[in-house]
mmCIF file of C-alpha atoms in Angstrom:
data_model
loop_
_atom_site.group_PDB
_atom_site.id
_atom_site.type_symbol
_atom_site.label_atom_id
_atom_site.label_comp_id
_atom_site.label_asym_id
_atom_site.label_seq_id
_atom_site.Cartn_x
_atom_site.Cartn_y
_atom_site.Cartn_z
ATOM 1 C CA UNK I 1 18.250 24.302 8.204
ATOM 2 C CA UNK I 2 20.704 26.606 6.034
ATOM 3 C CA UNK I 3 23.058 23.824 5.913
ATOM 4 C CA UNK I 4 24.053 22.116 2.719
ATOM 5 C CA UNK I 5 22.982 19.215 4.083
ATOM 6 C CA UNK I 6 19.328 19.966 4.538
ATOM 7 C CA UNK I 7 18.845 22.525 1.639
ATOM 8 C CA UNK I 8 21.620 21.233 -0.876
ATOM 9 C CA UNK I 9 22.914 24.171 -1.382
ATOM 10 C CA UNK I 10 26.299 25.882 -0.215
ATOM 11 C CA UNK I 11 25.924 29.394 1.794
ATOM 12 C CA UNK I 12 26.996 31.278 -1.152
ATOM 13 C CA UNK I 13 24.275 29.828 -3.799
ATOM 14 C CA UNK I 14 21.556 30.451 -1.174
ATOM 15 C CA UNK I 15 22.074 33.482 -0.876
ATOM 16 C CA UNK I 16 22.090 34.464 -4.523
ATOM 17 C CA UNK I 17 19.041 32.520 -4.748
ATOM 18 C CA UNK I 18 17.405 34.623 -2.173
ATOM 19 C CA UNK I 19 18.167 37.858 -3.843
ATOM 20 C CA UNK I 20 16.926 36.420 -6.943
ATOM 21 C CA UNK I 21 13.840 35.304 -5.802
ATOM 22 C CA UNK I 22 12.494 38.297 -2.704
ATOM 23 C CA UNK I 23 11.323 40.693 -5.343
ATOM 24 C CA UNK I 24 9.580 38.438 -7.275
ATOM 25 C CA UNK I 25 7.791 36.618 -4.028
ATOM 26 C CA UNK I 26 7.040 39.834 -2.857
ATOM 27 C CA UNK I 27 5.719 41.168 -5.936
ATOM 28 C CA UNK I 28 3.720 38.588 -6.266
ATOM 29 C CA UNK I 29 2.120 38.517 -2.652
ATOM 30 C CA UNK I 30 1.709 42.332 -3.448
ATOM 31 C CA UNK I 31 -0.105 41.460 -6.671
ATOM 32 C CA UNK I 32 -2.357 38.969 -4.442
ATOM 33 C CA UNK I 33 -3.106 41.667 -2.246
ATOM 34 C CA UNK I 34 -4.269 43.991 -4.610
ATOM 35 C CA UNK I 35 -6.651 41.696 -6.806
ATOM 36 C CA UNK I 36 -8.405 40.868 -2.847
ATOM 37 C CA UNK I 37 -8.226 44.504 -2.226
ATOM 38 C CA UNK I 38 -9.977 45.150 -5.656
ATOM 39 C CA UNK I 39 -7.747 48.422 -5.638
ATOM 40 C CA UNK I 40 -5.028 50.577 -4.054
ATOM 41 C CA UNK I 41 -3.365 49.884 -0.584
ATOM 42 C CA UNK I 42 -5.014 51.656 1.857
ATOM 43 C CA UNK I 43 -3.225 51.231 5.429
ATOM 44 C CA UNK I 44 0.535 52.080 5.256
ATOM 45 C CA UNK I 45 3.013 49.087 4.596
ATOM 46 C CA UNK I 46 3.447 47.017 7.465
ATOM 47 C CA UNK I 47 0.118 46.861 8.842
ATOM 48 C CA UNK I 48 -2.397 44.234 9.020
ATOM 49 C CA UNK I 49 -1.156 40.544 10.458
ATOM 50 C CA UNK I 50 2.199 39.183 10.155
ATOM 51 C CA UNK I 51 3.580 36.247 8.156
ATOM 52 C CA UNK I 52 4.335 33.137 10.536
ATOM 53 C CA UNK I 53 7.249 32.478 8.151
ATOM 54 C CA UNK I 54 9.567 35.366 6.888
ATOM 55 C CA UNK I 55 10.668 34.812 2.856
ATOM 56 C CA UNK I 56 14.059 33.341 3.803
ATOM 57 C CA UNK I 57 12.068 30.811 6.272
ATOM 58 C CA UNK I 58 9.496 29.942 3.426
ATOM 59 C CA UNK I 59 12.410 29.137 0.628
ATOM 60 C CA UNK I 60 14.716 27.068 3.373
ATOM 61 C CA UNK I 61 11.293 24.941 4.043
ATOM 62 C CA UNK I 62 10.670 24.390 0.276
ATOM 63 C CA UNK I 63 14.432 23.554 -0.266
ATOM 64 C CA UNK I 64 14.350 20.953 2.333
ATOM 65 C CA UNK I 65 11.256 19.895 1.490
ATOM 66 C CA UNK I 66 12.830 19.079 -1.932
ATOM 67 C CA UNK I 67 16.171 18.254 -0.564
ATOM 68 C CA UNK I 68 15.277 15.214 2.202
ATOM 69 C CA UNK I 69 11.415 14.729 1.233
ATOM 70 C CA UNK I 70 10.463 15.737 5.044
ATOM 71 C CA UNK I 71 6.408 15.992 5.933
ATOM 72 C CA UNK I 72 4.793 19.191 5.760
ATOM 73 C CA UNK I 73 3.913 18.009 9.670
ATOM 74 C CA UNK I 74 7.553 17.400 10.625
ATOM 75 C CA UNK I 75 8.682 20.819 9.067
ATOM 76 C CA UNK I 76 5.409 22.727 10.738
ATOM 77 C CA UNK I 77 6.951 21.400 14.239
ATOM 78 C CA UNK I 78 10.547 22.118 13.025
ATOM 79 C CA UNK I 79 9.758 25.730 12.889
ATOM 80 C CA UNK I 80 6.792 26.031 15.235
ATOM 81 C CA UNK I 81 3.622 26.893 12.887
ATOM 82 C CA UNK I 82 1.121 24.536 11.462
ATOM 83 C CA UNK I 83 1.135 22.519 8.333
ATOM 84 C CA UNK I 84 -0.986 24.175 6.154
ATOM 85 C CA UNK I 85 1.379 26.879 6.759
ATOM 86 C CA UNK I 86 3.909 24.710 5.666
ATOM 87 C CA UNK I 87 2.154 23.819 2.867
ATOM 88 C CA UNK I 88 0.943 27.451 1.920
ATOM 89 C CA UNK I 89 4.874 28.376 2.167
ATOM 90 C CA UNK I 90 5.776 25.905 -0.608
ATOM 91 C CA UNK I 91 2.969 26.142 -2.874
ATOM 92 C CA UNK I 92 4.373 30.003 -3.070
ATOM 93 C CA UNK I 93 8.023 29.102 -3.636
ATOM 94 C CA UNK I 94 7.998 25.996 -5.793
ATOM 95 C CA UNK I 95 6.221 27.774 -8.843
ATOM 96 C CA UNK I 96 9.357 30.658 -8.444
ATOM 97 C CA UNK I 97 11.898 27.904 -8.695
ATOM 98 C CA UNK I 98 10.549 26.085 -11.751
ATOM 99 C CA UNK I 99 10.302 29.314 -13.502
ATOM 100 C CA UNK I 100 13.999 30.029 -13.526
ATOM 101 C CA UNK I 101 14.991 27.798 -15.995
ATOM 102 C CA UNK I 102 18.848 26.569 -16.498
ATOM 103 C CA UNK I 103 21.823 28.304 -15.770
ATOM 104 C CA UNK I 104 24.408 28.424 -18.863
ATOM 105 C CA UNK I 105 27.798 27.719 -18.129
ATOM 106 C CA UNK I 106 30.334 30.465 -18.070
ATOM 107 C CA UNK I 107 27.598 33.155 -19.041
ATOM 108 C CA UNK I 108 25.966 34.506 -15.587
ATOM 109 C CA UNK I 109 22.512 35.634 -15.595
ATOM 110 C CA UNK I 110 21.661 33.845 -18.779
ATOM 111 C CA UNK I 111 19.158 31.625 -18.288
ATOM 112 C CA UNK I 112 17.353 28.383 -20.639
ATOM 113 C CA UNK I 113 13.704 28.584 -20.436
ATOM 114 C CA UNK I 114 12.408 27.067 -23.289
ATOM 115 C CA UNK I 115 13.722 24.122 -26.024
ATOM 116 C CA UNK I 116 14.151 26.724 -28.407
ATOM 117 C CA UNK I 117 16.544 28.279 -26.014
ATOM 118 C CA UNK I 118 18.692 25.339 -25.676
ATOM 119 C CA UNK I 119 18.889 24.473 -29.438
ATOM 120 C CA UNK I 120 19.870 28.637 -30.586
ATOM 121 C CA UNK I 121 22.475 28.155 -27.736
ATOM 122 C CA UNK I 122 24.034 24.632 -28.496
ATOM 123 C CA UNK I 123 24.074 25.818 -32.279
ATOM 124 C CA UNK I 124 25.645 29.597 -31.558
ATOM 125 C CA UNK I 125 28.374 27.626 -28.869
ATOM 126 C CA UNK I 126 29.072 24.793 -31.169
ATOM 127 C CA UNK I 127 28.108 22.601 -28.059
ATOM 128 C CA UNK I 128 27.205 18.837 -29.081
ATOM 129 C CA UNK I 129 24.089 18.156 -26.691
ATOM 130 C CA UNK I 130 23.774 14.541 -24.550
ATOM 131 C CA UNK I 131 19.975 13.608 -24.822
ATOM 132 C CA UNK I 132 18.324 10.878 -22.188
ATOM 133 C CA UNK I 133 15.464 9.786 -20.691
ATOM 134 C CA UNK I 134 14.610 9.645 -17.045
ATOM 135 C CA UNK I 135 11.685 8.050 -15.231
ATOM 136 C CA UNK I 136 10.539 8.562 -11.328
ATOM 137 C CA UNK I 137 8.015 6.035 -9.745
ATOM 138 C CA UNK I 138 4.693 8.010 -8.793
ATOM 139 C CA UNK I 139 1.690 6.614 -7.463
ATOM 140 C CA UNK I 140 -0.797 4.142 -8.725
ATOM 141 C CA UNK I 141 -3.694 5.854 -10.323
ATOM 142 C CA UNK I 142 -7.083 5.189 -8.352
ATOM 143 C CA UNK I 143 -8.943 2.026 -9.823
ATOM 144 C CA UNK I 144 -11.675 2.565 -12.613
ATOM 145 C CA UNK I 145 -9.932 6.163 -13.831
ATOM 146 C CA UNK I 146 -9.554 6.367 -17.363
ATOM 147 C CA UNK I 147 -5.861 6.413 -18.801
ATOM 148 C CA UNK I 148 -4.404 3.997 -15.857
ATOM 149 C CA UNK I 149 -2.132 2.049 -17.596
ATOM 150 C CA UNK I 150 -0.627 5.039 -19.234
ATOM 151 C CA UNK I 151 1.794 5.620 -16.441
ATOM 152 C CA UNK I 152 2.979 1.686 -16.219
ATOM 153 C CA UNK I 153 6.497 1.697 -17.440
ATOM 154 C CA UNK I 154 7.505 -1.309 -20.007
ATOM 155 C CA UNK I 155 10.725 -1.012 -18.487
ATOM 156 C CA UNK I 156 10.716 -0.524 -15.356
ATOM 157 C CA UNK I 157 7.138 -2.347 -14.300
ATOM 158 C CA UNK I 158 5.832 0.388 -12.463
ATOM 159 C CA UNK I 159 3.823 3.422 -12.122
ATOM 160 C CA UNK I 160 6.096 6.168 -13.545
ATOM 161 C CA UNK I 161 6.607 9.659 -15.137
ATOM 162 C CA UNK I 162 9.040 10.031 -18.044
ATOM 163 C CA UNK I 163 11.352 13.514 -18.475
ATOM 164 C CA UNK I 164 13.581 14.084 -20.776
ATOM 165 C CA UNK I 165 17.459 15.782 -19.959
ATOM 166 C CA UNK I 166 19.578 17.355 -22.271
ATOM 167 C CA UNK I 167 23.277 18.346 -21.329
ATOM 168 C CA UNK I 168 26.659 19.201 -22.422
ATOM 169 C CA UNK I 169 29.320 17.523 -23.027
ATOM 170 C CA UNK I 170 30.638 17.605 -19.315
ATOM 171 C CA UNK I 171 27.223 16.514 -17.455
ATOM 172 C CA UNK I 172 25.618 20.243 -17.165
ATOM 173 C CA UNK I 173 22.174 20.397 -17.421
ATOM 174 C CA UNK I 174 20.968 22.477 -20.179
ATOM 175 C CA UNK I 175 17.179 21.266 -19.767
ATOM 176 C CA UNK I 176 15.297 18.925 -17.875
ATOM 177 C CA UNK I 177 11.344 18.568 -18.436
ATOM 178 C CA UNK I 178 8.756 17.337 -21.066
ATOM 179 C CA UNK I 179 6.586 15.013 -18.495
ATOM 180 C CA UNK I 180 4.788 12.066 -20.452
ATOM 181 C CA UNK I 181 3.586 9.048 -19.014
ATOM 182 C CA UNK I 182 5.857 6.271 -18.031
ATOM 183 C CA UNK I 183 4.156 3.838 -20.828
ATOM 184 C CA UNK I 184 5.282 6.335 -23.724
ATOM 185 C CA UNK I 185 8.321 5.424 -25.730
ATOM 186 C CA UNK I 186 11.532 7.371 -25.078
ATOM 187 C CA UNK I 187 11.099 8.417 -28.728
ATOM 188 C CA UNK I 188 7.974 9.379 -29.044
ATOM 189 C CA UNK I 189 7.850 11.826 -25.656
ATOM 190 C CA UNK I 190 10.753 13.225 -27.386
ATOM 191 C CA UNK I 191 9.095 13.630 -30.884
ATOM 192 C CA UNK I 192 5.524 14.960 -29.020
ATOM 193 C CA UNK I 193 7.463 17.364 -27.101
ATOM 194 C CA UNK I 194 8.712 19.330 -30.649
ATOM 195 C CA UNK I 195 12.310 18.571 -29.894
ATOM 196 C CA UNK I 196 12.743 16.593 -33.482
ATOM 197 C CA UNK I 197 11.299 20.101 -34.671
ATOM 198 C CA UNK I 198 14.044 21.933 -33.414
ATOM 199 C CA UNK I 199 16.591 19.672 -35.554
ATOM 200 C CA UNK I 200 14.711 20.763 -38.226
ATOM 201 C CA UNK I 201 14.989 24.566 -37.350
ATOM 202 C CA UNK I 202 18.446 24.350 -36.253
ATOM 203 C CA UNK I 203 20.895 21.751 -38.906
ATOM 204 C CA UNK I 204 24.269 22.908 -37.246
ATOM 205 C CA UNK I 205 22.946 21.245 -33.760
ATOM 206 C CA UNK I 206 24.479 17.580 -33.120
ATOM 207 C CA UNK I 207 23.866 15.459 -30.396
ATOM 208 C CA UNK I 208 24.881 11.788 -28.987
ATOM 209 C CA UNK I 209 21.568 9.443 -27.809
ATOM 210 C CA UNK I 210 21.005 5.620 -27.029
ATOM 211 C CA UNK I 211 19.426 3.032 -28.381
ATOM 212 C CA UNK I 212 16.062 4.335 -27.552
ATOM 213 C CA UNK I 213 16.218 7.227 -29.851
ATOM 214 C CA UNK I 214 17.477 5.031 -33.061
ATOM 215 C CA UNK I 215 14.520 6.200 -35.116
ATOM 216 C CA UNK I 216 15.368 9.813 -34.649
ATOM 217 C CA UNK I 217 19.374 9.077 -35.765
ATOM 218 C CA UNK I 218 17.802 7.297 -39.044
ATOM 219 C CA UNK I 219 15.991 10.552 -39.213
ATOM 220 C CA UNK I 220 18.990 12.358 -38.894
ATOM 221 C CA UNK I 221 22.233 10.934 -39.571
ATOM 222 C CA UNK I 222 24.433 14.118 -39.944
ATOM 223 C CA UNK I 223 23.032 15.145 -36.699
ATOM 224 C CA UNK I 224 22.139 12.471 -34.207
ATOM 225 C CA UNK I 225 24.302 9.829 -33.269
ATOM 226 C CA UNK I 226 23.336 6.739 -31.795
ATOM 227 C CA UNK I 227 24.932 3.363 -30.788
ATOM 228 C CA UNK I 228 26.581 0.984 -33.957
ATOM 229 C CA UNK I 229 24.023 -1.760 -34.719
ATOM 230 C CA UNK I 230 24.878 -5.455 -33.935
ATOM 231 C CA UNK I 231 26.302 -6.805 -37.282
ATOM 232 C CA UNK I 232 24.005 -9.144 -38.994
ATOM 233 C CA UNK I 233 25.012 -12.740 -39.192
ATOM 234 C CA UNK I 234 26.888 -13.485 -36.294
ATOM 235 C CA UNK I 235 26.099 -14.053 -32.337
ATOM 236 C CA UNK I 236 28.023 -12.386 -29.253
ATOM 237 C CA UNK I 237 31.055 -15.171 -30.006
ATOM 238 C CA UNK I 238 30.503 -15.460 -33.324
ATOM 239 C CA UNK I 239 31.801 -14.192 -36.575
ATOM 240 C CA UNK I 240 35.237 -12.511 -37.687
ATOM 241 C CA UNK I 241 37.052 -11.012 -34.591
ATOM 242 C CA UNK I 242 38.127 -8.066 -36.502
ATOM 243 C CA UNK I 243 34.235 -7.165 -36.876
ATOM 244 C CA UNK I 244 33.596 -7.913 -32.932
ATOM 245 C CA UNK I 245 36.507 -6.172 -31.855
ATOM 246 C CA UNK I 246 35.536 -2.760 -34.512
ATOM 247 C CA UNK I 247 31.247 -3.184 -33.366
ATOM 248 C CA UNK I 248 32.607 -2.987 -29.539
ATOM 249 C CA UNK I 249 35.347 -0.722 -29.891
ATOM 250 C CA UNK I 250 32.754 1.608 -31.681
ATOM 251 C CA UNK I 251 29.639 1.363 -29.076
ATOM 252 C CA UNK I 252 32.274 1.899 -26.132
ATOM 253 C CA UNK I 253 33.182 5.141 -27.702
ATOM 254 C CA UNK I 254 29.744 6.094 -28.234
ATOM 255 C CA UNK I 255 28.486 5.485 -24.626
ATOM 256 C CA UNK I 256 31.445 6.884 -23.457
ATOM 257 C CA UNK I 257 30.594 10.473 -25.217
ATOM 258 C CA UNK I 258 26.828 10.454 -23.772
ATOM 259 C CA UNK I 259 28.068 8.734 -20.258
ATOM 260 C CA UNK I 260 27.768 12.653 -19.298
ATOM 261 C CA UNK I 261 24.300 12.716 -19.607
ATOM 262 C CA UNK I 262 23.818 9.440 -16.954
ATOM 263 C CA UNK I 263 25.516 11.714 -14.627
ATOM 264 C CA UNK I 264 23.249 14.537 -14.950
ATOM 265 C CA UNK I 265 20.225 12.236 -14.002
ATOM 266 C CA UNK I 266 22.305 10.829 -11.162
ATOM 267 C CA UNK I 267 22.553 14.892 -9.884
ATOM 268 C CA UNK I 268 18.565 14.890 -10.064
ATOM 269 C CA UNK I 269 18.787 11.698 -8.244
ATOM 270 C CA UNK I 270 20.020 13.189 -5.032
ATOM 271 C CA UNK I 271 17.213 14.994 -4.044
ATOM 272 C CA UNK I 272 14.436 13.005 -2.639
ATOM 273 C CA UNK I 273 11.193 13.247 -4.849
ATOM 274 C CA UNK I 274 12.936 12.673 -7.806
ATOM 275 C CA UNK I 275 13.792 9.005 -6.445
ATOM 276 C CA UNK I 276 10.263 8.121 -5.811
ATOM 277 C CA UNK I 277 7.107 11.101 -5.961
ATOM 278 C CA UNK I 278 4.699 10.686 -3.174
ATOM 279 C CA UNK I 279 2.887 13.961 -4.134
ATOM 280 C CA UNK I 280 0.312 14.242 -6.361
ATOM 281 C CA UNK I 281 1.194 13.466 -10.124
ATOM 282 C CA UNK I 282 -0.232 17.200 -11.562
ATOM 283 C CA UNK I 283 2.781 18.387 -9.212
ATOM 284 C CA UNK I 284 5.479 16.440 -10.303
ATOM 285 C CA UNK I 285 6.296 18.841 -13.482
ATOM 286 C CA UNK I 286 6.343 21.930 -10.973
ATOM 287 C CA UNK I 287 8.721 19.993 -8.616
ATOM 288 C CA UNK I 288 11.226 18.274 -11.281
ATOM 289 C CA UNK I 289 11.700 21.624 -13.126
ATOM 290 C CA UNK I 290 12.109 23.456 -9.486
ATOM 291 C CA UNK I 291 15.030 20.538 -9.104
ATOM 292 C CA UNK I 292 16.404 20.570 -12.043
ATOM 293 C CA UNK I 293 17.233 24.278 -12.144
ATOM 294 C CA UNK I 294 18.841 23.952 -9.083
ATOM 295 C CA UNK I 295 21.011 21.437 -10.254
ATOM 296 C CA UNK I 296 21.979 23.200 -13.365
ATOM 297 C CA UNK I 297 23.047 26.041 -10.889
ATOM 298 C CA UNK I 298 25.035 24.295 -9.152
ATOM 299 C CA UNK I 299 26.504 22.865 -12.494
ATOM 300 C CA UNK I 300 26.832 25.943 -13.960
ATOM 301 C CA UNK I 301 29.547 26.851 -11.472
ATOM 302 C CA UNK I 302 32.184 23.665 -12.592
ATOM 303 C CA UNK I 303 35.301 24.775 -14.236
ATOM 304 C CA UNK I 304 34.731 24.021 -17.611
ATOM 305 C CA UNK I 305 37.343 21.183 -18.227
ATOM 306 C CA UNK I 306 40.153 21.544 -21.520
ATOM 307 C CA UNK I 307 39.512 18.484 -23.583
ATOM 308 C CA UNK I 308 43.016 17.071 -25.009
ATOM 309 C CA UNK I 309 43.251 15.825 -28.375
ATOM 310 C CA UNK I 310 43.091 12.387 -29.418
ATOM 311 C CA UNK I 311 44.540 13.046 -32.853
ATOM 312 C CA UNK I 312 47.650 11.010 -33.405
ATOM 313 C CA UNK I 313 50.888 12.644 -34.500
ATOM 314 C CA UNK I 314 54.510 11.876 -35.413
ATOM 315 C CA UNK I 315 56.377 12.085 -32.782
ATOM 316 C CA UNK I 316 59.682 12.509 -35.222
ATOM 317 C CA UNK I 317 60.675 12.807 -38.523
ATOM 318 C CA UNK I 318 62.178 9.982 -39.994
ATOM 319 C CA UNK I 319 64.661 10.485 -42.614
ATOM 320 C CA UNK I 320 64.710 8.438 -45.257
#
């Protein structure tokens, strides 16, 4: 189950991700222990029953889990043990994985946990940040509750849960999270999640967005780019060519300097609950940030690519 095509990650990643994340598992059982214990170990280490799943067993179950969307049932026969011991194994590694946060290209060990992490960082790098929203179909809420309609999506006509990704300009996830309901506008989960705030706090920061975030490029012009607007007066084949040719010439440009941030979603994409949640919707948060900073690992590792300039230039000097 080690290979990269059940855990989606290579042989070196996993097992940087396993020293990572032992001390912290087994600090935390340890921590466990001792609040059941209501004081100091007593027996020496080692005694007392044995785990039906070593630490390296319980992450490769919770990676494949995440990876292919296999039962806890079909994993529990798999490796022999039951599924609630499947199930025990991942609620224990799942939180660990969501608390990393993202991985920061060309700086190892630095790590994005909050907003206000990614914003300090985009404005001390000079990077211009790629902002989008992404939605994942989740179940129908149970008839009668209050707040059903919340998660039907206007766009996509279904039962969803909004996040929001932010990324460089080469498709590396810097942050993936703020979960809203699929019925909120791209906008607003944006503006209730504090990241207009951080334009506020931090004026150097720039950043390229869609059409859904128009209202927050009014908002901030020097800052936020969005697509042209559709000159007034004149249909698709309508109007002077010269301003048709300019208003397309201009949005191409535009989605072709935030295409980067399609990509990133299309990384998320690849693992299986991010395509369509079956779990319940309080876990979805836990399980897109566990994703997400395994993507941004894995991101974190591209050669960062020389951008050429565009800048035209004499080629000679013509004497006159």
């Amino acid at each position: 189950m080690s290979h990269h095509a059940f855990c989606g990650l290579s042989g070196e990643h996993l097992g940087a991700l396993v020293a990572e994340l032992a001390p912290r598992w087994e600090a935390r059982c340890e921590s466990g222990r001792r609040d059941r214990r209501g004081g100091r170990r007593v027996r020496e280490a080692g005694a007392g029953p044995k785990y039906g799943l070593v630490f390296v067993d319980r992450l490769l179950v919770t990676l494949v889990h995440l990876r292919t969307g296999l039962t806890h049932e079909a994993l529990g026969v798999i490796y022999e043990v039951g599924s609630s011991t499947i199930g025990r194994s991942i609620g224990e590694i799942r939180p660990l994985l969501a608390a990393r946060g993202f991985a920061v290209p060309d700086r190892p060990g630095v790590r994005l946990r909050t907003l206000e992490d990614v914003f300090a960082y985009a404005e001390a790098e000079q990077v211009t940040l790629r902002i989008d929203g992404m939605e994942t179909q989740v179940r129908r809420p149970q008839a009668g509750r209050p707040g059903r309609r919340a998660f039907v999506s206007g766009k996509r006509k279904q039962n969803t849960i909004k996040t929001t990704t932010i990324s460089d300009g080469q498709g590396r996830t810097l942050f993936s999270g703020a979960e809203r309901p699929g019925r909120m506008h791209d906008q607003t989960a944006l503006r209730t999640e504090g990241i207009a705030e951080q334009f506020h706090r931090h004026p150097g920061v720039r950043a390229e967005v869609d059409d859904g975030y128009r209202g927050l490029a009014n908002e901030f012009p020097r800052q936020i780019s969005a697509p042209p607007k559709k000159p007034k007066g004149f249909a698709a084949d309508d109007g002077p060519l010269t301003e048709q040719y300019g208003w397309r010439e201009a949005k191409r440009r535009q989605s072709s300097a935030r295409i980067c941030v399609e990509h990133a979603n299309a990384e998320h994409r690849q693992w299986r609950p991010l395509q369509r949640f079956t779990g319940r919707r309080e876990a979805y948060g836990e399980t897109h940030r566990a994703v997400a900073a395994l993507v941004s690992d894995r991101a974190a590792r591209r050669a960062t690519k020389t951008q050429t300039s565009k800048e035209l230039v004499l080629a000679r000097t013509t004497v006159l």
